[in-house]
Amino acid sequence: MTGVDRPGDGHGHAPGDRRDPVPGDTADEDALPGDFVPPDPPMPSLEGPLAWSWGALIIGLLVGLLVLVVPTLPGWLGVLGGFAALAGLVGALWQVPRRRVDPDDDGAQV
């Protein structure tokens, strides 16, 4: 029967033929051959002066915002919050590396 179109999926199977694998037959349905799931990258640790810098920045901004919203708080508290936020920003920027570790590295990873 060459040249004659038969109903089916084009592989000689009739419609409704149960030769395809049933879902749940494999032990691990989610893992297909060749699928690669990269591991999660390590999270940078926040310790030492960097933690103090971020803490001062966030708390200083929150205190300054709180002084603006609540009119009964003294104004010097807002100034103190502003100085803390500025000091935290300077401290966080001070921790940024000034040079590349490897000058030939363009940052691409495989």
Coordinates of N, CA, C and O in Angstrom, one line a residue:
M1 N 0.8 -1.2 0.0 CA 0.0 0.0 0.0 C 0.9 1.2 0.0 O 0.8 2.1 0.9
T2 N 1.7 1.3 -0.9 CA 2.5 2.5 -1.0 C 1.7 3.6 -1.7 O 0.9 3.4 -2.7
G3 N 1.9 4.8 -1.3 CA 1.2 6.0 -1.9 C -0.2 6.2 -1.4 O -0.9 7.1 -1.8
V4 N -0.7 5.3 -0.5 CA -2.1 5.4 0.0 C -2.0 6.0 1.4 O -1.2 5.6 2.2
D5 N -2.7 7.1 1.6 CA -2.7 7.7 3.0 C -3.6 6.9 3.9 O -4.7 6.6 3.6
R6 N -3.0 6.5 5.0 CA -3.7 5.7 6.0 C -3.9 6.7 7.2 O -3.1 7.5 7.5
P7 N -5.1 6.5 7.9 CA -5.3 7.3 9.1 C -4.3 6.9 10.1 O -3.9 5.7 10.2
G8 N -3.8 7.9 10.9 CA -2.9 7.6 12.0 C -1.9 8.7 12.1 O -2.1 9.8 11.6
D9 N -0.8 8.3 12.8 CA 0.2 9.4 13.1 C 1.4 9.4 12.0 O 2.4 10.0 12.3
G10 N 1.2 8.6 11.0 CA 2.3 8.6 10.0 C 3.4 7.6 10.2 O 4.3 7.5 9.5
H11 N 3.2 6.8 11.3 CA 4.2 5.8 11.6 C 3.6 4.4 11.5 O 4.1 3.4 12.1
G12 N 2.5 4.3 10.9 CA 1.8 2.9 10.7 C 0.9 2.6 11.9 O 0.4 1.5 12.0
H13 N 0.7 3.5 12.8 CA -0.2 3.3 13.9 C -1.6 3.8 13.6 O -1.7 4.9 13.1
A14 N -2.5 3.1 14.0 CA -3.9 3.5 13.8 C -4.3 4.5 14.9 O -3.7 4.4 16.0
P15 N -5.3 5.4 14.7 CA -5.7 6.2 15.7 C -6.2 5.4 16.9 O -7.0 4.5 16.7
G16 N -5.9 5.8 18.1 CA -6.4 5.1 19.3 C -5.5 3.9 19.6 O -5.7 3.2 20.6
D17 N -4.4 3.6 18.9 CA -3.5 2.5 19.2 C -2.7 2.9 20.4 O -2.1 4.0 20.4
R18 N -2.7 2.1 21.4 CA -2.0 2.5 22.7 C -0.6 1.9 22.7 O -0.2 1.1 23.6
R19 N 0.3 2.3 21.8 CA 1.7 1.8 21.8 C 2.6 2.9 22.4 O 3.7 2.7 22.7
D20 N 2.0 4.1 22.6 CA 2.8 5.2 23.2 C 2.9 5.0 24.7 O 2.0 4.4 25.3
P21 N 4.0 5.4 25.3 CA 4.1 5.2 26.7 C 3.1 6.0 27.5 O 2.8 7.1 27.1
V22 N 2.6 5.4 28.5 CA 1.6 6.1 29.3 C 2.3 7.0 30.3 O 3.3 6.6 30.9
P23 N 1.8 8.2 30.6 CA 2.4 9.1 31.6 C 2.4 8.4 32.9 O 1.5 7.8 33.3
G24 N 3.5 8.4 33.6 CA 3.7 7.7 34.9 C 4.4 6.4 34.8 O 4.7 5.8 35.8
D25 N 4.8 6.0 33.5 CA 5.5 4.8 33.3 C 7.0 4.9 33.8 O 7.6 4.0 34.3
T26 N 7.5 6.1 33.5 CA 8.9 6.3 33.9 C 9.0 6.6 35.4 O 8.1 7.2 36.0
A27 N 10.2 6.4 35.9 CA 10.4 6.7 37.4 C 10.5 8.2 37.6 O 10.0 8.6 38.6
D28 N 11.1 8.9 36.7 CA 11.2 10.4 36.9 C 10.7 11.0 35.6 O 11.4 11.1 34.6
E29 N 9.4 11.6 35.7 CA 8.8 12.2 34.5 C 9.5 13.5 34.1 O 9.5 13.8 33.0
D30 N 10.0 14.2 35.1 CA 10.5 15.6 34.9 C 11.8 15.6 34.2 O 12.2 16.5 33.5
A31 N 12.6 14.6 34.5 CA 14.0 14.5 33.9 C 14.0 13.8 32.6 O 13.7 12.7 32.5
L32 N 14.2 14.6 31.6 CA 14.4 14.1 30.2 C 15.8 13.9 29.9 O 16.7 14.6 30.4
P33 N 16.1 12.9 29.0 CA 17.5 12.7 28.7 C 18.1 14.0 28.1 O 17.5 14.6 27.2
G34 N 19.2 14.4 28.6 CA 19.9 15.6 28.0 C 19.5 16.9 28.7 O 20.0 18.0 28.5
D35 N 18.5 16.9 29.6 CA 18.1 18.1 30.4 C 19.2 18.3 31.4 O 19.6 17.4 32.2
F36 N 19.6 19.6 31.5 CA 20.6 19.9 32.5 C 20.0 21.1 33.3 O 19.6 22.1 32.8
V37 N 20.0 21.0 34.6 CA 19.6 22.0 35.5 C 20.8 22.5 36.2 O 21.4 21.8 37.0
P38 N 21.2 23.7 36.0 CA 22.5 24.2 36.6 C 22.2 24.4 38.1 O 21.1 24.7 38.5
P39 N 23.2 24.2 38.9 CA 23.1 24.4 40.4 C 22.9 25.9 40.7 O 23.3 26.8 39.9
D40 N 22.3 26.2 41.8 CA 22.1 27.6 42.2 C 23.5 28.2 42.5 O 24.3 27.6 43.2
P41 N 23.7 29.4 42.1 CA 25.0 30.1 42.4 C 25.1 30.4 43.9 O 24.1 30.6 44.5
P42 N 26.3 30.3 44.4 CA 26.4 30.6 45.9 C 26.1 32.1 46.1 O 26.4 33.0 45.4
M43 N 25.3 32.3 47.2 CA 25.0 33.7 47.6 C 26.2 34.4 48.3 O 26.8 33.8 49.1
P44 N 26.4 35.6 47.9 CA 27.5 36.3 48.6 C 27.2 36.5 50.1 O 26.0 36.8 50.4
S45 N 28.2 36.4 50.9 CA 27.9 36.6 52.3 C 28.0 38.1 52.7 O 28.8 38.8 52.1
L46 N 27.2 38.5 53.6 CA 27.2 39.9 54.0 C 27.7 39.9 55.4 O 27.0 39.6 56.4
E47 N 29.0 40.2 55.6 CA 29.6 40.2 56.9 C 30.6 41.3 57.0 O 31.1 41.8 56.0
G48 N 30.9 41.7 58.2 CA 31.9 42.7 58.5 C 31.4 44.1 58.1 O 30.3 44.4 58.4
P49 N 32.3 44.9 57.6 CA 32.0 46.3 57.3 C 30.9 46.5 56.3 O 30.2 47.4 56.3
L50 N 30.8 45.5 55.4 CA 29.7 45.6 54.4 C 28.4 45.5 55.0 O 27.4 46.2 54.6
A51 N 28.2 44.7 56.0 CA 26.9 44.5 56.7 C 26.6 45.8 57.4 O 25.4 46.3 57.4
W52 N 27.6 46.4 58.1 CA 27.3 47.6 58.8 C 27.0 48.8 57.8 O 26.1 49.6 58.1
S53 N 27.6 48.8 56.7 CA 27.3 49.8 55.7 C 25.9 49.7 55.2 O 25.2 50.7 55.1
W54 N 25.5 48.5 54.8 CA 24.1 48.3 54.3 C 23.1 48.6 55.4 O 22.1 49.2 55.2
G55 N 23.4 48.2 56.6 CA 22.5 48.5 57.7 C 22.4 49.9 58.0 O 21.2 50.4 58.2
A56 N 23.5 50.7 58.0 CA 23.4 52.2 58.2 C 22.6 52.8 57.1 O 21.8 53.8 57.3
L57 N 22.8 52.4 55.8 CA 22.1 52.9 54.7 C 20.6 52.7 54.8 O 19.8 53.7 54.7
I58 N 20.2 51.5 55.1 CA 18.8 51.2 55.1 C 18.1 51.8 56.3 O 17.1 52.5 56.2
I59 N 18.7 51.7 57.5 CA 18.2 52.3 58.7 C 18.1 53.8 58.6 O 17.2 54.5 59.0
G60 N 19.2 54.4 58.1 CA 19.2 55.9 57.9 C 18.1 56.4 57.0 O 17.5 57.4 57.3
L61 N 17.9 55.7 55.9 CA 16.8 56.0 55.0 C 15.4 55.9 55.7 O 14.5 56.7 55.5
L62 N 15.3 54.8 56.4 CA 14.0 54.6 57.1 C 13.7 55.6 58.2 O 12.6 56.1 58.4
V63 N 14.8 56.0 58.9 CA 14.6 57.0 60.0 C 14.3 58.4 59.3 O 13.5 59.1 59.8
G64 N 15.0 58.7 58.2 CA 14.7 60.0 57.6 C 13.3 60.0 57.0 O 12.6 61.0 57.1
L65 N 12.8 58.9 56.5 CA 11.4 58.8 56.0 C 10.4 58.9 57.1 O 9.4 59.6 57.0
L66 N 10.8 58.3 58.2 CA 9.9 58.3 59.4 C 9.8 59.7 60.0 O 8.7 60.2 60.4
V67 N 10.9 60.5 60.0 CA 10.8 61.8 60.5 C 10.0 62.7 59.5 O 9.3 63.6 60.0
L68 N 10.0 62.4 58.2 CA 9.2 63.2 57.3 C 7.7 62.9 57.5 O 6.8 63.8 57.3
V69 N 7.4 61.6 57.8 CA 6.0 61.2 57.9 C 5.4 61.6 59.2 O 4.2 62.1 59.3
V70 N 6.1 61.5 60.3 CA 5.6 61.7 61.7 C 6.1 63.1 62.1 O 7.3 63.3 62.4
P71 N 5.2 64.1 62.1 CA 5.7 65.5 62.4 C 6.1 65.7 63.9 O 6.7 66.7 64.2
T72 N 5.8 64.8 64.8 CA 6.1 65.0 66.2 C 7.5 64.6 66.5 O 8.0 64.9 67.6
L73 N 8.2 63.9 65.6 CA 9.6 63.5 65.9 C 10.5 64.8 65.6 O 10.3 65.6 64.8
P74 N 11.6 64.8 66.5 CA 12.5 66.0 66.3 C 13.2 66.0 65.0 O 13.6 65.0 64.4
G75 N 13.6 67.2 64.5 CA 14.2 67.3 63.3 C 15.7 66.8 63.3 O 16.2 66.4 62.2
W76 N 16.3 66.9 64.5 CA 17.7 66.4 64.5 C 17.8 64.9 64.3 O 18.8 64.4 63.8
L77 N 16.7 64.2 64.5 CA 16.6 62.8 64.3 C 16.7 62.5 62.8 O 17.3 61.6 62.3
G78 N 16.0 63.4 62.0 CA 16.1 63.2 60.5 C 17.5 63.5 60.0 O 18.0 62.9 59.1
V79 N 18.1 64.5 60.6 CA 19.5 64.9 60.2 C 20.4 63.7 60.5 O 21.3 63.3 59.7
L80 N 20.3 63.1 61.7 CA 21.1 61.9 62.1 C 20.8 60.8 61.1 O 21.8 60.1 60.7
G81 N 19.6 60.6 60.7 CA 19.2 59.5 59.7 C 19.9 59.8 58.4 O 20.4 58.9 57.7
G82 N 19.9 61.0 58.0 CA 20.5 61.4 56.7 C 22.0 61.2 56.7 O 22.6 60.6 55.8
F83 N 22.7 61.5 57.8 CA 24.1 61.3 58.0 C 24.4 59.7 58.0 O 25.4 59.3 57.4
A84 N 23.5 59.0 58.7 CA 23.7 57.5 58.7 C 23.6 56.9 57.3 O 24.4 56.1 56.9
A85 N 22.6 57.4 56.5 CA 22.4 56.9 55.2 C 23.6 57.3 54.3 O 24.0 56.5 53.5
L86 N 24.1 58.5 54.4 CA 25.2 58.9 53.6 C 26.5 58.1 54.0 O 27.2 57.7 53.1
A87 N 26.7 57.9 55.3 CA 27.8 57.1 55.7 C 27.7 55.7 55.2 O 28.7 55.0 54.8
G88 N 26.5 55.1 55.3 CA 26.3 53.8 54.8 C 26.5 53.6 53.3 O 27.1 52.7 52.8
L89 N 26.1 54.6 52.5 CA 26.4 54.6 51.1 C 27.9 54.7 50.8 O 28.4 54.0 49.9
V90 N 28.6 55.6 51.5 CA 30.0 55.7 51.3 C 30.7 54.4 51.7 O 31.6 53.9 50.9
G91 N 30.3 53.8 52.8 CA 30.9 52.6 53.2 C 30.7 51.4 52.2 O 31.5 50.6 52.0
A92 N 29.4 51.4 51.7 CA 29.1 50.3 50.7 C 29.9 50.5 49.4 O 30.4 49.5 48.9
L93 N 30.0 51.7 49.0 CA 30.8 52.0 47.8 C 32.3 51.8 48.0 O 33.0 51.5 47.0
W94 N 32.7 52.0 49.2 CA 34.1 51.8 49.5 C 34.5 50.3 49.4 O 35.7 50.0 49.1
Q95 N 33.6 49.4 49.6 CA 33.8 47.9 49.5 C 33.9 47.4 48.1 O 34.3 46.3 47.9
V96 N 33.5 48.2 47.1 CA 33.5 47.7 45.7 C 34.9 47.6 45.2 O 35.7 48.5 45.4
P97 N 35.2 46.5 44.6 CA 36.6 46.3 44.1 C 36.9 47.4 43.0 O 36.1 47.7 42.2
R98 N 38.1 47.9 43.1 CA 38.6 48.9 42.2 C 39.2 48.4 40.9 O 39.3 49.1 40.0
R99 N 39.7 47.2 41.0 CA 40.4 46.6 39.8 C 39.8 45.2 39.6 O 39.3 44.5 40.5
R100 N 39.9 44.7 38.4 CA 39.6 43.4 38.0 C 40.6 42.4 38.6 O 41.8 42.7 38.6
V101 N 40.2 41.2 39.0 CA 41.1 40.2 39.5 C 42.0 39.8 38.3 O 43.2 39.6 38.4
D102 N 41.4 39.5 37.2 CA 42.1 39.0 36.0 C 41.8 40.0 34.9 O 40.6 40.2 34.4
P103 N 42.8 40.7 34.4 CA 42.5 41.8 33.4 C 42.0 41.2 32.0 O 41.4 41.9 31.3
D104 N 42.3 39.9 31.7 CA 41.8 39.3 30.5 C 40.4 38.8 30.6 O 39.9 38.3 29.6
D105 N 39.9 38.8 31.8 CA 38.5 38.2 32.0 C 37.5 39.2 31.5 O 37.5 40.4 32.0
D106 N 36.6 38.9 30.6 CA 35.5 39.8 30.2 C 34.2 39.5 30.9 O 33.2 40.2 30.6
G107 N 34.2 38.6 31.9 CA 33.0 38.3 32.7 C 32.1 37.2 32.1 O 31.2 36.8 32.8
A108 N 32.4 36.7 30.9 CA 31.5 35.7 30.4 C 31.8 34.3 31.1 O 33.0 34.0 31.4
Q109 N 30.8 33.6 31.3 CA 30.9 32.2 31.9 C 30.2 31.2 31.0 O 29.2 31.5 30.4
V110 N 30.8 30.0 31.0 CA 30.2 28.9 30.2 C 29.6 28.0 31.2 O 30.1 27.6 32.2

